[in-house]
Short mmCIF file of C-alpha atoms in Angstrom, two decimals:
data_model
loop_
_atom_site.label_atom_id
_atom_site.label_comp_id
_atom_site.label_asym_id
_atom_site.label_seq_id
_atom_site.Cartn_x
_atom_site.Cartn_y
_atom_site.Cartn_z
CA MET A 1 -11.75 -15.91 -4.39
CA CYS A 2 -15.22 -14.70 -5.32
CA ILE A 3 -16.56 -11.31 -4.26
CA LEU A 4 -19.24 -12.98 -2.06
CA GLY A 5 -16.44 -14.70 -0.13
CA ILE A 6 -14.90 -11.33 0.58
CA PHE A 7 -18.06 -10.16 2.33
CA LEU A 8 -18.51 -13.37 4.35
CA SER A 9 -14.97 -13.54 5.74
CA ASN A 10 -13.83 -11.65 8.85
CA THR A 11 -10.23 -11.48 7.62
CA LYS A 12 -8.97 -7.99 6.88
CA HIS A 13 -9.07 -7.21 3.17
CA ILE A 14 -6.31 -5.22 1.40
CA LEU A 15 -6.89 -3.85 -2.10
CA TYR A 16 -3.82 -2.92 -4.17
CA LEU A 17 -4.57 -0.19 -6.70
CA ILE A 18 -1.81 0.02 -9.30
CA SER A 19 -1.67 1.25 -12.89
CA ARG A 20 -0.03 -1.70 -14.70
CA GLU A 21 0.18 -5.43 -14.11
CA SER A 22 3.86 -5.41 -15.09
CA TYR A 23 4.62 -2.78 -12.43
CA PHE A 24 2.72 -4.78 -9.81
CA ARG A 25 4.83 -7.83 -10.63
CA SER A 26 8.14 -5.97 -10.58
CA HIS A 27 7.57 -3.64 -7.60
CA ARG A 28 4.72 -4.87 -5.36
CA LEU A 29 4.29 -8.62 -5.84
CA ALA A 30 6.68 -9.55 -3.02
CA LEU A 31 4.81 -7.23 -0.64
CA ALA A 32 1.43 -8.60 -1.71
CA ARG A 33 2.65 -12.18 -1.23
CA GLU A 34 3.75 -11.27 2.28
CA ALA A 35 0.26 -9.88 2.94
CA LEU A 36 -1.21 -13.25 1.92
CA ALA A 37 1.30 -15.04 4.16
CA LYS A 38 0.22 -12.84 7.08
CA GLY A 39 -3.38 -13.94 6.60
CA TYR A 40 -4.82 -10.89 4.83
CA ARG A 41 -7.16 -11.30 1.89
CA VAL A 42 -5.61 -9.49 -1.06
CA SER A 43 -7.24 -8.02 -4.16
CA VAL A 44 -5.30 -6.37 -6.96
CA CYS A 45 -6.92 -3.83 -9.28
CA THR A 46 -4.74 -3.05 -12.29
CA VAL A 47 -4.69 -2.86 -16.08
CA PHE A 48 -4.13 -6.43 -17.24
CA GLN A 49 -1.63 -7.25 -19.97
CA SER A 50 -4.16 -9.90 -21.00
CA HIS A 51 -6.74 -11.97 -19.15
CA ASP A 52 -4.53 -15.05 -19.44
CA SER A 53 -1.54 -13.19 -18.03
CA VAL A 54 -3.05 -13.04 -14.52
CA LEU A 55 -3.93 -16.71 -14.17
CA ASP A 56 -0.81 -17.47 -12.12
CA LEU A 57 -1.65 -14.60 -9.74
CA ARG A 58 -5.18 -15.94 -9.26
CA HIS A 59 -3.75 -19.37 -8.51
CA GLU A 60 -1.57 -17.84 -5.78
CA GLY A 61 -4.72 -16.58 -4.05
CA PHE A 62 -4.99 -13.00 -5.31
CA HIS A 63 -8.40 -11.68 -6.33
CA MET A 64 -7.57 -9.96 -9.64
CA ILE A 65 -9.80 -7.07 -10.73
CA PRO A 66 -9.34 -5.43 -14.16
CA LEU A 67 -8.91 -1.66 -14.18
CA ALA A 68 -10.23 -0.05 -17.34
CA SER A 69 -7.67 1.80 -19.42
CA SER A 70 -9.81 4.87 -20.07
CA ALA A 71 -9.59 6.55 -23.44
CA GLY A 72 -10.35 10.11 -24.39
CA PHE A 73 -9.41 13.62 -23.29
CA PHE A 74 -7.41 13.93 -20.05
CA VAL A 75 -10.24 15.35 -17.93
CA ILE A 76 -12.67 12.69 -19.21
CA LYS A 77 -10.15 9.91 -18.48
CA VAL A 78 -9.66 11.17 -14.93
CA PHE A 79 -13.40 11.43 -14.27
CA LYS A 80 -14.12 7.95 -15.71
CA THR A 81 -11.35 6.40 -13.60
CA TRP A 82 -12.62 8.15 -10.46
CA LEU A 83 -16.15 6.83 -11.07
CA GLU A 84 -14.75 3.35 -11.65
CA LEU A 85 -12.89 3.46 -8.33
CA MET A 86 -15.97 4.72 -6.48
CA GLY A 87 -17.97 1.78 -7.82
CA LEU A 88 -15.20 -0.69 -6.99
CA PHE A 89 -14.79 0.49 -3.37
CA ARG A 90 -18.54 0.36 -2.75
CA ARG A 91 -18.77 -3.11 -4.30
CA ILE A 92 -15.95 -4.96 -2.52
CA ARG A 93 -15.61 -2.77 0.61
CA PRO A 94 -11.90 -3.19 1.36
CA ASP A 95 -10.57 -2.55 4.85
CA LEU A 96 -7.50 -0.86 3.39
CA VAL A 97 -6.67 0.46 -0.07
CA HIS A 98 -2.98 0.48 -0.97
CA THR A 99 -2.52 2.95 -3.84
CA VAL A 100 0.69 3.02 -5.85
CA ALA A 101 2.04 5.97 -7.94
CA LEU A 102 0.81 9.54 -8.14
CA PRO A 103 -2.29 9.50 -10.43
CA LEU A 104 -4.05 6.55 -8.78
CA THR A 105 -3.00 7.78 -5.34
CA LEU A 106 -4.76 11.10 -5.93
CA LEU A 107 -7.91 9.56 -7.41
CA GLY A 108 -7.89 6.61 -5.00
CA ARG A 109 -7.63 8.78 -1.89
CA ILE A 110 -10.48 11.03 -3.02
CA ALA A 111 -12.67 8.03 -3.86
CA ALA A 112 -11.77 6.25 -0.61
CA LYS A 113 -12.75 9.31 1.42
CA ARG A 114 -16.11 9.57 -0.37
CA CYS A 115 -16.79 5.81 0.04
CA ALA A 116 -15.74 5.72 3.71
CA VAL A 117 -12.97 3.17 3.16
CA PRO A 118 -11.55 2.63 6.68
CA ALA A 119 -7.86 3.07 5.82
CA VAL A 120 -5.57 4.12 2.96
CA PHE A 121 -1.87 3.45 2.49
CA SER A 122 -0.32 5.32 -0.44
CA THR A 123 3.09 4.69 -1.98
CA LEU A 124 4.72 7.20 -4.32
CA GLY A 125 7.54 5.53 -6.22
CA GLY A 126 8.52 9.01 -7.33
CA LEU A 127 6.80 12.28 -8.13
CA GLY A 128 7.28 11.61 -11.82
CA TYR A 129 6.91 13.67 -14.96
CA ALA A 130 5.33 16.78 -13.43
CA PHE A 131 8.08 17.23 -10.82
CA THR A 132 11.06 16.49 -13.11
CA LEU A 133 13.20 19.50 -13.97
CA ASP A 134 14.61 19.69 -17.49
CA SER A 135 16.41 22.79 -18.79
CA ASN A 136 15.70 21.77 -22.40
CA LEU A 137 11.91 22.00 -22.08
CA SER A 138 9.89 24.72 -23.76
CA ALA A 139 8.13 27.42 -21.76
CA TRP A 140 4.77 25.81 -22.63
CA THR A 141 5.85 22.40 -21.30
CA ARG A 142 7.22 23.97 -18.12
CA CYS A 143 3.87 25.74 -17.68
CA GLN A 144 2.05 22.43 -18.15
CA LYS A 145 4.21 20.78 -15.51
CA ALA A 146 3.53 23.63 -13.08
CA CYS A 147 -0.20 23.13 -13.63
CA PHE A 148 0.14 19.39 -12.98
CA ARG A 149 1.98 20.10 -9.73
CA GLY A 150 -0.79 22.45 -8.66
CA LEU A 151 -3.45 19.86 -9.50
CA ALA A 152 -1.53 17.24 -7.55
CA ARG A 153 -1.49 19.39 -4.42
CA LEU A 154 -5.21 20.07 -4.88
CA GLY A 155 -5.83 16.34 -5.20
CA PHE A 156 -3.96 15.60 -1.98
CA TRP A 157 -6.03 18.23 -0.19
CA MET A 158 -9.31 16.79 -1.56
CA GLY A 159 -8.24 13.27 -0.58
CA ASN A 160 -7.13 14.18 2.94
CA HIS A 161 -8.35 10.89 4.44
CA PRO A 162 -8.54 10.83 8.26
CA ASN A 163 -6.84 7.38 8.51
CA ALA A 164 -4.21 7.44 5.79
CA VAL A 165 -0.45 7.23 5.38
CA LEU A 166 1.45 8.72 2.44
CA SER A 167 4.77 6.95 1.85
CA VAL A 168 7.60 8.40 -0.25
CA GLN A 169 10.96 6.90 -1.11
CA ASN A 170 13.44 9.76 -0.66
CA THR A 171 13.85 12.92 1.39
CA ALA A 172 13.65 15.21 -1.67
CA ASP A 173 10.09 14.00 -2.33
CA GLN A 174 9.29 14.56 1.34
CA ASN A 175 10.46 18.16 1.02
CA ALA A 176 8.62 18.66 -2.28
CA LEU A 177 5.31 17.66 -0.67
CA TYR A 178 5.76 19.77 2.48
CA PRO A 179 3.74 20.60 4.60
CA MET A 180 2.09 17.18 4.15
CA LYS A 181 3.44 14.59 6.56
CA CYS A 182 5.08 11.75 4.63
CA LEU A 183 6.44 8.42 5.80
CA LEU A 184 9.87 7.57 4.37
CA ILE A 185 10.22 3.96 3.16
CA GLN A 186 13.17 3.65 0.82
CA GLY A 187 12.02 1.64 -2.18
CA SER A 188 9.92 -1.43 -2.81
CA GLY A 189 12.56 -3.93 -1.73
CA VAL A 190 15.02 -6.18 -3.55
CA ASP A 191 15.05 -9.97 -3.54
CA ILE A 192 18.65 -10.41 -2.40
CA HIS A 193 18.40 -14.18 -2.94
CA THR A 194 17.64 -13.76 -6.65
CA TYR A 195 19.86 -10.75 -7.32
CA ILE A 196 23.16 -12.18 -6.11
CA PRO A 197 26.77 -11.20 -6.83
CA ARG A 198 28.45 -13.22 -9.56
CA PRO A 199 31.97 -13.01 -11.01
CA PHE A 200 32.54 -10.24 -13.51
CA PRO A 201 32.59 -11.44 -17.12
CA PRO A 202 35.86 -11.43 -19.11
CA SER A 203 36.93 -8.19 -20.75
CA PRO A 204 37.26 -6.58 -23.23
CA PRO A 205 34.68 -5.47 -24.05
CA ILE A 206 33.56 -3.62 -20.93
CA ILE A 207 29.78 -4.00 -20.83
CA VAL A 208 27.80 -0.99 -19.55
CA LEU A 209 24.14 -1.81 -18.91
CA CYS A 210 21.22 0.63 -18.62
CA VAL A 211 17.87 -0.91 -17.59
CA THR A 212 15.03 1.59 -17.79
CA ARG A 213 11.85 2.64 -19.54
CA LEU A 214 12.55 4.59 -22.73
CA LEU A 215 11.81 8.09 -21.44
CA ARG A 216 13.60 11.39 -22.00
CA GLU A 217 13.74 11.93 -18.22
CA LYS A 218 15.84 8.78 -17.84
CA GLY A 219 18.71 10.68 -19.49
CA LEU A 220 18.85 8.52 -22.60
CA PHE A 221 19.87 11.38 -24.92
CA GLU A 222 22.81 12.04 -22.59
CA LEU A 223 23.60 8.31 -22.55
CA ALA A 224 23.69 8.24 -26.35
CA GLU A 225 25.94 11.30 -26.44
CA ALA A 226 28.27 9.78 -23.84
CA ALA A 227 28.39 6.61 -25.95
CA ARG A 228 29.31 8.74 -28.96
CA ILE A 229 32.22 10.24 -27.01
CA LEU A 230 33.37 6.82 -25.80
CA LYS A 231 33.12 5.30 -29.27
CA HIS A 232 36.17 7.35 -30.24
CA LYS A 233 38.02 7.50 -26.91
CA ALA A 234 37.42 3.98 -25.57
CA PRO A 235 36.11 1.66 -28.31
CA THR A 236 36.31 -1.39 -26.02
CA ILE A 237 33.32 -0.06 -24.02
CA LYS A 238 29.95 -1.42 -25.15
CA VAL A 239 26.68 0.22 -24.01
CA ILE A 240 23.58 -1.98 -23.79
CA LEU A 241 20.09 -0.50 -23.27
CA MET A 242 17.27 -2.67 -21.95
CA GLY A 243 13.74 -1.33 -21.69
CA ALA A 244 10.49 -0.77 -23.53
CA VAL A 245 8.66 2.24 -24.89
CA ASP A 246 6.08 3.66 -22.47
CA ALA A 247 3.28 4.64 -24.82
CA GLY A 248 1.21 6.32 -22.11
CA ASN A 249 3.95 8.71 -21.02
CA PRO A 250 4.26 12.14 -22.72
CA SER A 251 8.06 11.97 -22.64
CA THR A 252 8.47 8.51 -24.17
CA LEU A 253 11.08 8.01 -26.86
CA SER A 254 10.15 6.57 -30.23
CA VAL A 255 11.40 3.19 -31.39
CA GLN A 256 12.86 4.98 -34.42
CA GLN A 257 15.02 7.18 -32.20
CA VAL A 258 16.51 4.23 -30.33
CA LEU A 259 17.06 2.27 -33.55
CA GLN A 260 18.88 5.29 -34.98
CA TRP A 261 21.32 5.22 -32.06
CA GLN A 262 21.80 1.51 -32.63
CA GLU A 263 22.44 1.99 -36.34
CA GLU A 264 25.08 4.60 -35.47
CA GLY A 265 26.83 1.97 -33.38
CA LEU A 266 26.39 3.95 -30.15
CA LEU A 267 24.51 1.28 -28.21
CA GLU A 268 22.71 -2.01 -28.48
CA TRP A 269 18.99 -2.02 -27.68
CA ARG A 270 17.55 -5.30 -26.39
CA GLY A 271 14.01 -4.22 -25.49
CA HIS A 272 12.19 -5.44 -22.39
CA CYS A 273 14.05 -7.95 -20.24
CA ASP A 274 12.51 -10.53 -17.89
CA THR A 275 15.88 -11.87 -16.72
CA VAL A 276 17.49 -8.76 -15.25
CA ALA A 277 19.67 -10.66 -12.76
CA GLU A 278 21.31 -12.59 -15.61
CA ALA A 279 21.76 -9.35 -17.56
CA TYR A 280 23.64 -7.76 -14.65
CA ALA A 281 25.76 -10.89 -14.28
CA ALA A 282 26.91 -10.37 -17.86
CA CYS A 283 27.91 -6.71 -17.42
CA HIS A 284 30.71 -4.79 -15.70
CA MET A 285 28.72 -1.76 -14.48
CA ALA A 286 25.23 -0.26 -14.41
CA VAL A 287 24.35 3.24 -15.57
CA LEU A 288 21.24 5.42 -15.17
CA PRO A 289 21.59 9.14 -16.05
CA SER A 290 18.06 9.99 -14.86
CA TYR A 291 16.75 13.49 -14.09
CA ARG A 292 14.77 12.39 -11.01
CA GLU A 293 13.75 9.11 -9.37
CA GLY A 294 11.85 7.83 -6.37
CA MET A 295 14.13 4.93 -5.51
CA PRO A 296 15.32 3.35 -8.78
CA LYS A 297 14.83 -0.38 -8.48
CA SER A 298 17.10 -1.10 -11.45
CA LEU A 299 20.02 0.45 -9.55
CA LEU A 300 19.14 -1.40 -6.36
CA GLU A 301 19.09 -4.65 -8.33
CA ALA A 302 22.44 -3.79 -9.90
CA ALA A 303 23.95 -3.08 -6.49
CA SER A 304 22.48 -6.32 -5.11
CA CYS A 305 24.21 -8.13 -7.99
CA GLY A 306 27.52 -6.60 -6.92
CA ARG A 307 27.84 -4.20 -9.83
CA PRO A 308 29.26 -0.67 -9.56
CA ILE A 309 27.02 2.16 -10.69
CA VAL A 310 27.35 5.41 -12.62
CA THR A 311 24.33 7.67 -12.13
CA THR A 312 23.28 11.27 -11.71
CA ASP A 313 23.41 13.35 -8.56
CA VAL A 314 19.61 13.72 -8.34
CA PRO A 315 16.88 12.62 -5.89
CA GLY A 316 16.53 8.87 -5.73
CA CYS A 317 19.77 8.06 -7.55
CA ARG A 318 21.93 9.64 -4.87
CA ASP A 319 19.95 7.74 -2.24
CA VAL A 320 21.22 4.49 -3.78
CA VAL A 321 24.76 5.55 -4.67
CA ILE A 322 27.30 7.11 -2.33
CA HIS A 323 29.93 8.74 -4.52
CA GLY A 324 33.25 6.93 -4.24
CA TYR A 325 31.75 4.12 -2.15
CA ASN A 326 29.55 2.01 -4.42
CA GLY A 327 29.58 4.12 -7.58
CA LEU A 328 30.14 7.51 -9.18
CA LEU A 329 27.72 10.45 -9.31
CA VAL A 330 27.73 12.94 -12.19
CA PRO A 331 25.76 16.14 -12.83
CA MET A 332 22.39 15.81 -14.54
CA GLN A 333 22.35 16.35 -18.34
CA ASP A 334 26.16 16.30 -18.57
CA ALA A 335 27.14 13.76 -21.22
CA VAL A 336 30.85 14.63 -20.96
CA ALA A 337 30.94 13.94 -17.22
CA LEU A 338 28.91 10.77 -17.77
CA ALA A 339 31.38 9.50 -20.38
CA HIS A 340 34.33 10.33 -18.12
CA ALA A 341 32.84 8.43 -15.16
CA ILE A 342 32.11 5.36 -17.30
CA GLU A 343 35.65 5.46 -18.69
CA THR A 344 37.11 5.80 -15.19
CA LEU A 345 35.37 2.64 -14.01
CA ALA A 346 36.13 0.83 -17.24
CA LYS A 347 39.86 1.35 -16.71
CA ASP A 348 39.95 0.23 -13.08
CA ALA A 349 38.97 -3.39 -12.37
CA SER A 350 39.89 -3.03 -8.68
CA MET A 351 37.53 -0.06 -8.29
CA ARG A 352 34.74 -2.05 -9.93
CA GLN A 353 35.26 -4.92 -7.49
CA THR A 354 35.33 -2.62 -4.45
CA PHE A 355 32.29 -0.59 -5.48
CA GLY A 356 30.38 -3.77 -6.32
CA ALA A 357 31.01 -5.34 -2.92
CA SER A 358 30.07 -2.09 -1.15
CA GLY A 359 26.84 -1.83 -3.14
CA ARG A 360 25.82 -5.36 -2.16
CA ALA A 361 26.47 -4.62 1.52
CA ARG A 362 24.40 -1.42 1.30
CA VAL A 363 21.42 -3.26 -0.21
CA GLU A 364 21.57 -5.97 2.47
CA ALA A 365 21.63 -3.32 5.20
CA PHE A 366 18.88 -0.99 3.94
CA PHE A 367 16.93 -2.13 0.87
CA SER A 368 16.13 -5.87 1.05
CA ASP A 369 12.56 -7.18 0.67
CA ALA A 370 12.49 -8.19 4.34
CA ILE A 371 13.43 -4.71 5.59
CA ILE A 372 10.93 -2.88 3.36
CA GLN A 373 8.12 -5.33 4.14
CA GLN A 374 8.64 -4.98 7.89
CA LYS A 375 8.45 -1.18 7.74
CA THR A 376 5.38 -1.26 5.50
CA PHE A 377 3.36 -3.82 7.47
CA GLU A 378 4.08 -2.07 10.75
CA ARG A 379 2.20 0.95 9.45
CA ILE A 380 -0.51 -1.11 7.74
CA ALA A 381 -1.19 -2.94 11.01
CA GLU A 382 -1.53 0.42 12.77
CA LEU A 383 -4.00 1.66 10.16
CA LEU A 384 -6.09 -1.53 10.28
CA ALA A 385 -6.17 -1.43 14.07
#
């Protein structure tokens, strides 16, 4: 769809503003497709993986707009991105901007207010790096995070749009952003027809799968230490890590670090995975020892596939897992407790079956694509009205 066509049509126009094409595909594509099905015109502004990578999205009817990946010092990057968004909003004049994640939500809301965009819907998948607590951080890093939190609150105040909704995915994030009024929508939805329960694979070995970006805050050092404990206590347990390095994140792990764990025989690293449903079908349980989440989609997908879960008792993770019902919760940064929980599930096939079935039922009741889309479009329709 050309930009001129956007101006000539009377159909309401939604612009998705999201940092990475891969994240749009994994977390917002189903919602955007539903917007097309409802008759909205949909544009997507994001950082492309390549210009060829978005051809299929254009063929579906999305107007794809490249977002520049600004280089330079932090303040310069922020200012350049803000100017880019101001120009974009004035050029295509969307009826509603749907911002995703904290940085673009802050900049997008400020720019939308300045450009008189009629409505803004913001989704925070989680409060991210600045709001994650980690007892191992230096005083300087903790001070930096405190400054980021202060800047975030300032950004929300500056972008206090008169016709806007801020959506968060768990009650802890609601409380962290108080006194701002936040709408609670739990996650971005799971395709329960793709992520389906399948029979557990034969054992041994017992396959433990962790699907996540390679970040310190995902608890990967604790996972490696738990694997070291299990290597001696329960050698039939095999830990598999799937995920890629996040070069733009200050807490990303190096490839060398992960390869070192693999060389020690603690885990097997398989990099990025495009066939997550098949990966869960080939495992016996999912694990994510994260320090904080919004609503971890990898765990929702695992539960939808009928797999029991071991995760940490932190925001987001405990919203997916009810301890003793569809998985086991352990304290954050406790490798010993993590190893014990994994071993407990590894020894009990009946518990794995029960937890897996309960997890699937919980996803069908609360977290399916259809449920999340209904809640989201109810509010979008109100804003556009």
